[in-house]
């Protein structure tokens, strides 16, 4: 898994504070796979993450509008590439557990890979249409929590 993740690193992403670009790790995949695998396994067993991997540089990136307005910036967090790879391993394990144990209901669309607000709307539309076709009453209430 480590080798595969290193092979597929996005070389267009930024490097972390260590100055090591993702391209370097990608080019040295054969050399780095074993030592990184050992570090990841040790980290998993002990529950400890190397200190440098927990540090991040937050850089404000201008979105649009006046550059003088702080609200027109979004924060981008730059972390070390080996830490990002470890995050992907952990994410993969968590998602496998979630799928194997049906932790999240099939009706959940937000924050799920392959699902979105569009798939949620399609599912909702299908359910409402089915209920109407069966002659059942359908009541819908919309609440916009963003203004509360």
Short mmCIF file of C-alpha atoms in Angstrom, two decimals:
data_model
loop_
_atom_site.label_atom_id
_atom_site.label_comp_id
_atom_site.label_asym_id
_atom_site.label_seq_id
_atom_site.Cartn_x
_atom_site.Cartn_y
_atom_site.Cartn_z
CA UNK A 1 0.00 0.00 0.00
CA UNK A 2 2.81 2.44 0.86
CA UNK A 3 4.50 1.84 -2.47
CA UNK A 4 1.23 2.41 -4.34
CA UNK A 5 0.53 5.65 -2.46
CA UNK A 6 4.05 6.95 -3.13
CA UNK A 7 3.77 6.04 -6.83
CA UNK A 8 0.57 8.05 -7.08
CA UNK A 9 1.69 11.19 -5.23
CA UNK A 10 0.51 14.36 -6.94
CA UNK A 11 3.71 16.10 -8.03
CA UNK A 12 1.79 19.33 -8.52
CA UNK A 13 1.14 19.65 -4.77
CA UNK A 14 3.29 21.78 -2.49
CA UNK A 15 6.10 20.49 -0.32
CA UNK A 16 5.99 20.73 3.44
CA UNK A 17 8.24 22.67 5.78
CA UNK A 18 11.00 20.06 5.32
CA UNK A 19 11.48 21.23 1.72
CA UNK A 20 10.98 17.72 0.31
CA UNK A 21 8.81 17.88 -2.79
CA UNK A 22 6.35 15.03 -3.51
CA UNK A 23 8.26 14.39 -6.75
CA UNK A 24 11.35 13.38 -4.71
CA UNK A 25 9.41 10.78 -2.74
CA UNK A 26 7.79 9.55 -5.93
CA UNK A 27 11.18 9.14 -7.63
CA UNK A 28 12.65 7.32 -4.60
CA UNK A 29 9.70 4.99 -4.01
CA UNK A 30 11.84 1.81 -4.16
CA UNK A 31 14.23 3.16 -1.51
CA UNK A 32 11.63 4.74 0.79
CA UNK A 33 8.84 2.14 0.85
CA UNK A 34 10.43 -0.17 3.45
CA UNK A 35 11.59 2.49 5.96
CA UNK A 36 8.33 4.42 5.70
CA UNK A 37 6.34 1.19 6.13
CA UNK A 38 8.26 0.50 9.35
CA UNK A 39 7.61 4.02 10.64
CA UNK A 40 3.90 3.79 9.76
CA UNK A 41 3.57 0.37 11.42
CA UNK A 42 5.35 1.58 14.58
CA UNK A 43 3.17 4.67 14.67
CA UNK A 44 0.04 2.55 14.28
CA UNK A 45 1.10 0.18 17.08
CA UNK A 46 2.17 2.88 19.55
CA UNK A 47 -0.41 5.51 18.65
CA UNK A 48 2.39 8.06 18.31
CA UNK A 49 3.02 10.19 15.26
CA UNK A 50 6.43 11.76 14.55
CA UNK A 51 6.38 15.33 15.88
CA UNK A 52 7.30 16.92 12.55
CA UNK A 53 4.32 15.24 10.89
CA UNK A 54 1.97 16.99 13.31
CA UNK A 55 3.31 20.44 12.48
CA UNK A 56 1.88 22.50 9.65
CA UNK A 57 2.36 25.83 7.95
CA UNK A 58 -0.90 27.65 7.32
CA UNK A 59 -0.74 29.95 4.31
CA UNK A 60 -3.52 32.37 3.35
CA UNK A 61 -4.52 32.02 -0.31
CA UNK A 62 -6.46 34.82 -2.00
CA UNK A 63 -9.87 33.66 -3.30
CA UNK A 64 -11.37 36.72 -4.98
CA UNK A 65 -12.24 40.33 -4.29
CA UNK A 66 -10.15 42.98 -2.61
CA UNK A 67 -6.82 41.72 -1.33
CA UNK A 68 -7.09 44.09 1.63
CA UNK A 69 -10.13 42.18 2.98
CA UNK A 70 -9.03 39.23 5.18
CA UNK A 71 -12.36 37.51 4.42
CA UNK A 72 -11.24 37.06 0.82
CA UNK A 73 -8.56 34.55 1.83
CA UNK A 74 -8.80 30.87 2.62
CA UNK A 75 -6.29 29.01 4.76
CA UNK A 76 -4.21 26.27 3.14
CA UNK A 77 -2.39 23.92 5.49
CA UNK A 78 0.97 22.61 4.30
CA UNK A 79 2.07 19.40 6.02
CA UNK A 80 4.91 16.98 5.34
CA UNK A 81 4.33 14.51 2.50
CA UNK A 82 5.10 11.35 4.58
CA UNK A 83 2.45 12.51 7.05
CA UNK A 84 -0.05 12.93 4.21
CA UNK A 85 0.70 9.39 3.04
CA UNK A 86 0.07 8.10 6.57
CA UNK A 87 -3.23 10.01 6.62
CA UNK A 88 -4.24 8.20 3.43
CA UNK A 89 -3.42 4.82 5.00
CA UNK A 90 -5.50 5.64 8.07
CA UNK A 91 -8.36 6.96 5.93
CA UNK A 92 -8.32 3.76 3.89
CA UNK A 93 -8.47 1.61 7.05
CA UNK A 94 -11.31 3.69 8.52
CA UNK A 95 -13.33 3.61 5.30
CA UNK A 96 -12.83 -0.16 5.03
CA UNK A 97 -14.11 -0.57 8.62
CA UNK A 98 -17.08 1.72 7.90
CA UNK A 99 -18.02 -0.31 4.80
CA UNK A 100 -17.41 -3.76 6.31
CA UNK A 101 -19.47 -2.98 9.42
CA UNK A 102 -22.12 -0.82 7.75
CA UNK A 103 -21.41 1.99 10.21
CA UNK A 104 -22.95 4.65 7.96
CA UNK A 105 -26.45 4.22 6.57
CA UNK A 106 -26.94 4.13 2.81
CA UNK A 107 -29.05 7.28 3.11
CA UNK A 108 -25.97 9.27 4.14
CA UNK A 109 -24.70 11.32 1.22
CA UNK A 110 -22.57 14.10 2.73
CA UNK A 111 -18.84 13.47 3.01
CA UNK A 112 -19.13 10.09 1.28
CA UNK A 113 -17.05 9.19 -1.77
CA UNK A 114 -19.20 8.96 -4.88
CA UNK A 115 -22.11 10.72 -3.19
CA UNK A 116 -23.08 14.37 -3.14
CA UNK A 117 -25.95 16.78 -2.70
CA UNK A 118 -27.00 15.78 -6.22
CA UNK A 119 -27.21 12.07 -5.37
CA UNK A 120 -29.10 13.05 -2.21
CA UNK A 121 -31.62 15.04 -4.27
CA UNK A 122 -32.06 12.17 -6.74
CA UNK A 123 -32.65 9.73 -3.87
CA UNK A 124 -35.12 12.14 -2.26
CA UNK A 125 -36.94 12.69 -5.56
CA UNK A 126 -37.20 8.93 -6.16
CA UNK A 127 -38.64 8.35 -2.68
CA UNK A 128 -41.18 11.19 -2.95
CA UNK A 129 -42.23 10.06 -6.44
CA UNK A 130 -42.71 6.49 -5.22
CA UNK A 131 -44.84 7.64 -2.27
CA UNK A 132 -46.99 9.87 -4.51
CA UNK A 133 -47.43 7.00 -6.99
CA UNK A 134 -48.64 4.84 -4.09
CA UNK A 135 -51.20 7.52 -3.21
CA UNK A 136 -49.56 8.38 0.10
CA UNK A 137 -49.35 11.89 1.53
CA UNK A 138 -45.96 13.58 1.36
CA UNK A 139 -45.00 16.54 3.52
CA UNK A 140 -41.68 18.32 3.13
CA UNK A 141 -40.15 20.97 5.37
CA UNK A 142 -37.07 22.92 4.31
CA UNK A 143 -34.97 24.71 6.92
CA UNK A 144 -31.97 26.86 6.07
CA UNK A 145 -29.62 26.55 9.04
CA UNK A 146 -27.03 28.87 7.51
CA UNK A 147 -28.95 31.98 8.64
CA UNK A 148 -29.51 30.83 12.22
#
